[in-house]
Amino acid sequence: MRYQETIDYLYARLPMFSRIGAAAIKPNLDNTIAICKFLGHPEKKFKTIHIAGTNGKGSTSHMLASIFQEAGYKTGLYTSPHLYDFRERIKVNGQMCPQDFVIDFTNKIKPCIEKIEPSFFEITVGMAFDYFVQEKVDIAIIETGLGGRLDSTNVIRPELSIITNIGFDHMALLGNTLEAIASEKAGIIKNATPVVIGALDPATKKVFEDKADKENAPIYFAEDFIEFKNFQNNWQNALFEFNQPLIHLLDAPLFPKNFTIECDLPAKYQAKNLKAVLVAAQLLSTMGWKLTASKVLKALSQVKKNNGLMGRWECIQDSPRVILDVAHNEHGIHALLEQLASLHYPQLHIVTGMVKDKDVQAVLQLLPKNALYYFTQSHIPRALPVDELAAQANAIGLNGHAFEDVNIALDAAIKNANQQDLILVIGSVFLVAEVDRTRYV
């Protein structure tokens, strides 16, 4: 098979959560274990860092990968979903795996596919692990798909784990309370392995503490060690000022008590991810990884350059300003609103589409009533039909029109906007993925 035929085979042959939702999820690790056995247990042949959380795990993963790259380590990075190219999921030192590798791996794994009927995600996890072994990486940053306890990535034994935050998302699979969701995410906490908790929530703190205690795992709540003080944004990058109130408890701290980070992921909400990353970097440096302050600073200033992260408060046009952001649940929208509160613009235009298994009403209720809306949908089976989205939105006072495609909707927003207005494209990873960025970037 050629590359596109291979990708078409994987999409058609394997159940894919992004297309069909919960029906693609296998509620155990049996298939992943079988795949790893078939491949000769690649998950045991390289060092890892494991990252889970409701939001922010993609940004956090890319930040850490950038840090290890700048420190001179050959660094694997596994994330999901992809936006434009399937191979975005599997990178080494910021470079996507080759098309020939995807073809060869798929041909190799076909007997296993036919035997155990795995999901798309289960196969991509095996593919990533196999590639990282082939490339002899020094370390790989591994992002969970969703959850943690039963996530296919949860067969690794990492150097350190990070749980970014807990919010309401995928409740049908993870539970209807924050405590239940946290319990699933806490499933990545391993015996005697340090874990960093990015955002502190009284409702979930005890869940993490109990799991860490059970596993004899040192636990670090990032907010105890790093305080966010100030933020300056110039759209393409931002300055984040931090304070270390417990610096006296740190072993050979990387940074002084007060310090500033420049980051090319310029959303204010990145401060929470940065805190977790900085605590993790501090811990890893004391574990023998050669991470210096200068390398960390450089790495965080060029996360996008090093690893190609897209869709996180990403400015693709200046006048009028067009921002792409994959915010798609309550937690993500709250973070987005905090960012908007710090900005000034005459009129806000929002291009949005969602998937039907999200809590659509909860998200719509949060969106500003004074924005102009351009409702649309992505072209996947899970997409909420645009007419349904527009009807639900109009019923609660969000005014706008329906468009069959995100690019048509974005064209309409740009045509209607003044040069100083702000245009957001939000609501779904898959919607952002369908923006034709070649017209802007």
Coordinates of C-alpha atoms in Angstrom, one line a residue:
M1 CA 0.0 0.0 0.0
R2 CA 1.0 3.6 -0.6
Y3 CA 0.9 6.1 2.3
Q4 CA -2.6 7.4 1.7
E5 CA -3.9 3.9 1.1
T6 CA -2.4 2.9 4.4
I7 CA -4.0 5.8 6.3
D8 CA -7.4 5.1 4.6
Y9 CA -7.0 1.4 5.7
L10 CA -6.3 2.5 9.3
Y11 CA -9.3 4.9 9.4
A12 CA -11.6 2.4 7.8
R13 CA -10.5 -0.8 9.5
L14 CA -10.1 0.5 13.1
P15 CA -12.7 2.0 15.4
M16 CA -11.7 5.7 15.9
F17 CA -13.0 7.7 18.8
S18 CA -12.7 11.1 17.0
R19 CA -15.1 9.8 14.4
I20 CA -17.6 7.5 16.2
G21 CA -17.1 8.4 19.9
A22 CA -17.4 6.0 22.8
A23 CA -18.0 2.9 20.7
A24 CA -14.3 3.0 19.8
I25 CA -13.2 2.7 23.4
K26 CA -12.1 -0.7 24.7
P27 CA -12.6 -0.7 28.6
N28 CA -9.3 -2.5 29.4
L29 CA -5.7 -2.7 28.4
D30 CA -5.8 -6.2 26.9
N31 CA -5.4 -5.1 23.3
T32 CA -2.6 -2.7 24.1
I33 CA -0.8 -5.4 26.1
A34 CA -1.3 -7.9 23.2
I35 CA 0.1 -5.3 20.7
C36 CA 3.1 -4.6 22.8
K37 CA 3.8 -8.3 23.1
F38 CA 3.5 -8.8 19.3
L39 CA 6.0 -5.9 18.9
G40 CA 8.5 -7.3 21.4
H41 CA 7.5 -5.0 24.3
P42 CA 8.8 -1.7 23.0
E43 CA 7.3 0.1 25.9
K44 CA 10.0 -1.3 28.1
K45 CA 12.9 -0.1 26.0
F46 CA 12.9 3.7 26.4
K47 CA 12.4 6.2 29.2
T48 CA 9.2 8.2 29.4
I49 CA 7.2 11.0 31.0
H50 CA 3.4 10.4 31.2
I51 CA 0.9 13.2 31.0
A52 CA -2.8 13.2 31.7
G53 CA -5.5 15.8 32.4
T54 CA -8.7 17.3 31.1
N55 CA -7.1 20.2 29.4
G56 CA -3.5 21.4 28.8
K57 CA -1.9 18.0 28.4
G58 CA -1.0 18.7 24.7
S59 CA 0.7 22.1 25.6
T60 CA 2.4 20.5 28.6
S61 CA 3.7 17.6 26.5
H62 CA 5.1 19.9 23.8
M63 CA 6.7 22.2 26.4
L64 CA 8.5 19.3 28.0
A65 CA 9.6 17.8 24.7
S66 CA 11.0 21.2 23.8
I67 CA 13.0 21.3 27.1
F68 CA 14.5 17.9 26.5
Q69 CA 15.4 18.7 22.9
E70 CA 17.2 21.9 23.9
A71 CA 19.0 20.0 26.6
G72 CA 20.4 17.7 23.8
Y73 CA 18.3 14.6 24.4
K74 CA 16.8 12.7 21.5
T75 CA 13.2 13.2 22.4
G76 CA 10.1 11.3 21.3
L77 CA 6.6 12.9 21.5
Y78 CA 3.3 11.1 21.3
T79 CA 0.1 13.2 21.3
S80 CA -3.4 13.1 20.0
P81 CA -5.5 13.9 18.1
H82 CA -3.7 15.4 15.1
L83 CA -4.9 18.5 13.2
Y84 CA -3.7 18.1 9.6
D85 CA -1.4 15.1 9.2
F86 CA -1.7 11.8 11.0
R87 CA 2.1 11.8 11.6
E88 CA 1.8 14.8 13.9
R89 CA 1.0 12.2 16.6
I90 CA 4.4 10.7 16.5
K91 CA 7.5 12.9 16.5
V92 CA 11.2 12.7 17.3
N93 CA 13.0 16.0 17.9
G94 CA 10.0 17.8 16.4
Q95 CA 10.0 15.8 13.2
M96 CA 7.1 13.7 12.2
C97 CA 7.7 10.0 11.6
P98 CA 8.2 9.2 7.9
Q99 CA 5.4 8.0 5.7
D100 CA 7.4 4.8 4.9
F101 CA 7.5 3.9 8.6
V102 CA 3.7 4.2 8.8
I103 CA 3.4 1.9 5.8
D104 CA 5.9 -0.6 7.1
F105 CA 4.5 -0.7 10.6
T106 CA 0.9 -1.2 9.3
N107 CA 2.0 -4.1 7.1
K108 CA 3.8 -5.6 10.1
I109 CA 0.9 -5.2 12.5
K110 CA -1.8 -6.4 10.1
P111 CA -1.9 -10.0 11.5
C112 CA -2.4 -8.6 15.0
I113 CA -5.1 -6.3 13.8
E114 CA -7.0 -9.2 12.2
K115 CA -6.6 -11.3 15.3
I116 CA -7.6 -8.9 18.1
E117 CA -9.7 -6.2 16.4
P118 CA -8.0 -3.2 18.2
S119 CA -9.0 0.4 18.1
F120 CA -7.3 3.1 16.1
F121 CA -5.8 4.6 19.2
E122 CA -4.5 1.3 20.5
I123 CA -2.7 0.8 17.2
T124 CA -1.2 4.3 17.1
V125 CA 0.1 3.8 20.6
G126 CA 1.9 0.7 19.5
M127 CA 3.1 2.5 16.4
A128 CA 4.6 5.3 18.5
F129 CA 6.4 2.9 20.9
D130 CA 7.8 1.0 18.0
Y131 CA 9.1 4.1 16.3
F132 CA 10.7 5.4 19.5
V133 CA 12.6 2.2 19.9
Q134 CA 13.7 2.2 16.2
E135 CA 14.9 5.8 16.7
K136 CA 16.7 5.0 20.0
V137 CA 15.2 8.0 21.8
D138 CA 16.6 9.1 25.1
I139 CA 13.2 9.8 26.4
A140 CA 9.6 10.1 25.1
I141 CA 6.8 12.4 26.3
I142 CA 3.6 10.4 26.2
E143 CA 0.2 12.1 26.4
T144 CA -2.8 10.0 27.3
G145 CA -5.8 10.0 25.0
L146 CA -8.5 10.4 27.6
G147 CA -8.7 9.2 31.2
G148 CA -5.6 7.5 32.5
R149 CA -6.3 4.2 34.3
L150 CA -7.5 2.4 31.2
D151 CA -5.8 4.6 28.6
S152 CA -3.8 2.6 26.1
T153 CA -0.7 4.6 27.0
N154 CA -0.9 3.3 30.6
V155 CA 1.4 0.4 30.1
I156 CA 4.6 2.5 30.5
R157 CA 6.6 3.0 33.7
P158 CA 7.6 6.6 33.5
E159 CA 10.3 8.7 35.2
L160 CA 7.7 11.1 36.3
S161 CA 3.9 11.7 35.7
I162 CA 2.0 14.9 35.4
I163 CA -1.8 15.4 35.8
T164 CA -2.5 18.9 34.4
N165 CA -6.0 19.5 35.8
I166 CA -9.5 18.0 36.2
G167 CA -12.6 19.3 34.6
F168 CA -15.9 18.0 33.2
D169 CA -15.3 16.2 29.9
H170 CA -16.0 12.7 28.5
M171 CA -18.3 12.2 31.5
A172 CA -20.0 9.1 29.9
L173 CA -16.7 7.4 30.0
L174 CA -15.0 8.9 33.0
G175 CA -17.8 9.7 35.5
N176 CA -20.1 12.5 36.4
T177 CA -18.2 14.0 39.3
L178 CA -14.8 15.7 39.5
E179 CA -13.7 13.0 42.1
A180 CA -14.7 10.2 39.7
I181 CA -12.8 11.8 36.8
A182 CA -9.8 12.5 39.0
S183 CA -9.8 8.9 40.0
E184 CA -9.5 7.8 36.4
K185 CA -6.7 10.3 35.7
A186 CA -4.9 9.2 38.9
G187 CA -4.6 5.8 37.3
I188 CA -1.3 6.9 35.7
I189 CA 0.3 7.4 39.2
K190 CA 2.9 4.6 39.5
N191 CA 4.7 3.0 42.4
A192 CA 7.5 5.2 43.8
T193 CA 7.3 7.5 40.7
P194 CA 7.0 11.3 41.3
V195 CA 3.8 12.9 40.2
V196 CA 3.1 16.6 39.6
I197 CA -0.4 17.9 39.9
G198 CA -0.8 21.1 37.8
A199 CA -4.0 22.7 39.0
L200 CA -5.2 22.3 42.6
D201 CA -8.9 21.7 43.3
P202 CA -10.1 20.9 46.8
A203 CA -12.6 18.4 45.3
T204 CA -9.8 16.3 43.8
K205 CA -6.8 16.8 46.0
K206 CA -7.6 13.9 48.4
V207 CA -8.1 11.6 45.4
F208 CA -4.6 12.3 44.2
E209 CA -3.1 12.2 47.7
D210 CA -4.7 8.8 48.5
K211 CA -3.6 7.2 45.2
A212 CA 0.0 8.6 45.6
D213 CA 0.0 7.3 49.2
K214 CA -1.1 3.9 48.1
E215 CA 1.6 3.8 45.4
N216 CA 4.3 5.3 47.7
A217 CA 4.7 8.0 45.0
P218 CA 6.1 11.4 45.9
I219 CA 3.4 14.0 45.0
Y220 CA 3.9 17.7 44.2
F221 CA 1.2 20.2 43.8
A222 CA 2.6 22.8 41.4
E223 CA 0.8 25.7 43.1
D224 CA 2.6 25.0 46.3
F225 CA 6.0 25.7 44.7
I226 CA 5.3 28.3 42.0
E227 CA 2.9 31.3 42.0
F228 CA 1.8 33.1 38.9
K229 CA 2.2 36.8 39.4
N230 CA 1.8 38.7 36.1
F231 CA 1.3 38.3 32.3
Q232 CA 2.1 40.4 29.3
N233 CA 0.9 39.3 25.8
N234 CA 1.9 40.6 22.4
W235 CA -0.2 37.9 20.5
Q236 CA 2.8 35.9 19.2
N237 CA 4.5 35.4 22.5
A238 CA 4.0 36.3 26.2
L239 CA 5.9 37.0 29.4
F240 CA 4.9 35.1 32.5
E241 CA 6.2 36.3 35.8
F242 CA 6.5 33.7 38.6
N243 CA 7.4 33.5 42.3
Q244 CA 8.8 30.5 44.2
P245 CA 7.4 30.8 47.8
L246 CA 9.0 27.5 48.9
I247 CA 12.3 27.8 47.1
H248 CA 14.0 26.9 50.4
L249 CA 12.5 23.4 50.0
L250 CA 13.9 22.9 46.6
D251 CA 17.1 20.9 46.0
A252 CA 19.4 23.1 43.8
P253 CA 16.6 25.3 42.3
L254 CA 16.8 26.1 38.6
F255 CA 15.4 29.6 39.0
P256 CA 15.7 32.4 41.6
K257 CA 12.8 33.3 43.9
N258 CA 11.3 35.7 41.3
F259 CA 11.7 35.0 37.6
T260 CA 10.1 35.6 34.1
I261 CA 9.5 33.1 31.3
E262 CA 9.0 34.1 27.7
C263 CA 6.8 31.6 25.9
D264 CA 5.6 31.4 22.3
L265 CA 2.3 29.9 23.5
P266 CA 0.8 33.3 24.4
A267 CA -2.5 32.5 26.1
K268 CA -2.8 33.4 29.8
Y269 CA -4.1 29.9 30.6
Q270 CA -0.6 28.6 29.7
A271 CA 0.5 29.9 33.1
K272 CA -1.1 26.8 34.7
N273 CA 0.7 24.5 32.4
L274 CA 4.0 26.3 32.8
K275 CA 3.8 25.8 36.6
A276 CA 3.5 22.1 36.2
V277 CA 6.3 22.0 33.6
L278 CA 8.6 24.1 35.7
V279 CA 8.1 21.9 38.8
A280 CA 8.6 18.8 36.7
A281 CA 11.8 20.3 35.2
Q282 CA 13.1 21.0 38.7
L283 CA 12.4 17.5 39.8
L284 CA 13.9 15.9 36.7
S285 CA 17.1 17.9 37.1
T286 CA 17.6 16.5 40.6
M287 CA 17.0 13.0 39.1
G288 CA 20.1 13.3 36.9
W289 CA 18.6 14.8 33.7
K290 CA 20.8 17.7 32.5
L291 CA 18.2 20.4 32.4
T292 CA 19.6 23.9 33.0
A293 CA 17.8 27.2 33.5
S294 CA 19.2 28.6 30.2
K295 CA 18.0 25.5 28.2
V296 CA 14.6 25.6 29.9
L297 CA 14.2 29.3 29.1
K298 CA 15.2 28.9 25.5
A299 CA 13.0 25.8 25.0
L300 CA 9.9 27.6 26.3
S301 CA 10.4 30.6 24.1
Q302 CA 10.2 28.3 21.0
V303 CA 7.8 25.5 21.7
K304 CA 6.0 26.0 18.4
K305 CA 9.3 26.2 16.5
N306 CA 10.7 23.1 18.1
N307 CA 7.6 20.9 17.9
G308 CA 5.0 22.6 15.7
L309 CA 2.1 22.9 18.2
M310 CA -1.0 24.5 16.7
G311 CA -4.4 25.6 17.8
R312 CA -3.6 27.0 21.2
W313 CA -4.5 30.7 21.1
E314 CA -2.8 30.7 17.7
C315 CA -2.8 34.0 15.8
I316 CA -3.0 33.3 12.0
Q317 CA -3.9 36.8 10.8
D318 CA -3.4 40.2 12.3
S319 CA -5.9 42.5 10.7
P320 CA -8.6 41.7 11.6
R321 CA -6.9 39.4 14.2
V322 CA -7.9 35.7 13.8
I323 CA -7.2 33.3 16.6
L324 CA -7.6 29.5 16.5
D325 CA -8.1 27.7 19.8
V326 CA -9.1 24.1 20.4
A327 CA -11.1 25.0 23.6
H328 CA -14.1 22.7 23.6
N329 CA -15.4 22.1 27.1
E330 CA -16.4 24.1 30.2
H331 CA -12.9 24.2 31.6
G332 CA -11.3 25.3 28.3
I333 CA -14.0 28.0 27.7
H334 CA -13.5 29.4 31.2
A335 CA -9.7 29.7 30.4
L336 CA -10.5 31.4 27.1
L337 CA -12.9 33.9 28.8
E338 CA -10.1 34.8 31.2
Q339 CA -7.9 35.6 28.3
L340 CA -10.6 37.7 26.6
A341 CA -11.1 39.7 29.8
S342 CA -7.5 41.0 29.5
L343 CA -7.9 42.2 25.9
H344 CA -9.5 45.2 24.2
Y345 CA -11.3 45.1 20.8
P346 CA -14.4 46.8 19.3
Q347 CA -16.3 43.6 18.4
L348 CA -15.8 39.9 19.1
H349 CA -16.7 37.4 16.3
I350 CA -16.9 33.7 17.2
V351 CA -16.8 31.0 14.6
T352 CA -17.8 27.8 16.4
G353 CA -18.9 24.2 15.9
M354 CA -19.0 21.3 18.4
V355 CA -19.3 17.5 18.6
K356 CA -22.6 16.1 19.8
D357 CA -21.2 14.0 22.7
K358 CA -20.0 17.1 24.5
D359 CA -22.1 19.1 27.0
V360 CA -23.1 21.6 24.4
Q361 CA -25.5 23.6 26.6
A362 CA -22.9 24.0 29.3
V363 CA -20.4 25.5 26.8
L364 CA -23.0 27.7 25.1
Q365 CA -24.2 29.2 28.4
L366 CA -20.6 30.4 29.0
L367 CA -20.1 32.2 25.7
P368 CA -20.5 36.0 25.6
K369 CA -23.9 37.3 24.5
N370 CA -22.4 40.4 22.8
A371 CA -20.4 38.5 20.3
L372 CA -21.4 37.9 16.7
Y373 CA -21.7 34.2 15.9
Y374 CA -20.9 32.1 12.8
F375 CA -22.2 28.6 13.5
T376 CA -20.7 25.7 11.5
Q377 CA -19.6 22.0 11.8
S378 CA -16.7 19.8 11.1
H379 CA -17.0 17.0 8.6
I380 CA -16.9 14.0 10.9
P381 CA -19.8 11.7 12.1
R382 CA -19.5 13.0 15.7
A383 CA -20.1 16.6 14.6
L384 CA -23.2 18.3 16.0
P385 CA -25.3 19.4 12.9
V386 CA -24.9 23.1 12.4
D387 CA -28.7 23.7 12.4
E388 CA -29.0 22.1 15.8
L389 CA -26.1 24.1 17.2
A390 CA -27.6 27.3 15.8
A391 CA -31.0 26.6 17.3
Q392 CA -29.6 25.8 20.7
A393 CA -27.5 28.9 20.7
N394 CA -30.2 31.2 19.4
A395 CA -32.6 29.9 22.1
I396 CA -30.2 31.4 24.8
G397 CA -29.5 34.6 23.1
L398 CA -26.4 33.9 21.0
N399 CA -27.1 35.5 17.7
G400 CA -25.6 34.5 14.4
H401 CA -26.0 32.6 11.2
A402 CA -25.2 29.0 10.1
F403 CA -22.6 28.0 7.5
E404 CA -21.9 24.6 6.1
D405 CA -18.1 24.8 6.4
V406 CA -15.7 26.5 8.8
N407 CA -13.8 28.2 6.0
I408 CA -17.0 29.7 4.6
A409 CA -17.9 30.8 8.2
L410 CA -14.5 32.3 8.7
D411 CA -14.6 34.2 5.4
A412 CA -17.9 35.7 6.5
A413 CA -16.5 36.8 9.8
I414 CA -13.5 38.4 8.2
K415 CA -15.7 40.2 5.7
N416 CA -18.0 41.5 8.5
A417 CA -15.2 42.5 10.9
N418 CA -13.4 45.8 11.2
Q419 CA -9.6 45.8 11.1
Q420 CA -9.5 46.1 15.0
D421 CA -12.0 43.4 15.7
L422 CA -11.2 40.0 17.1
I423 CA -12.2 36.7 15.5
L424 CA -12.1 33.4 17.4
V425 CA -12.4 29.9 15.9
I426 CA -13.3 27.6 18.8
G427 CA -15.4 24.6 20.0
S428 CA -13.7 21.5 18.6
V429 CA -10.3 20.2 17.7
F430 CA -11.8 18.9 14.5
L431 CA -13.2 22.2 13.5
V432 CA -9.9 24.0 14.0
A433 CA -8.3 21.2 12.0
E434 CA -10.5 22.0 9.0
V435 CA -9.4 25.7 8.8
D436 CA -7.4 26.2 5.6
R437 CA -4.4 27.9 7.2
T438 CA -2.5 28.1 3.9
R439 CA -4.6 31.2 3.2
Y440 CA -3.3 32.9 6.4
V441 CA 0.0 31.5 7.6

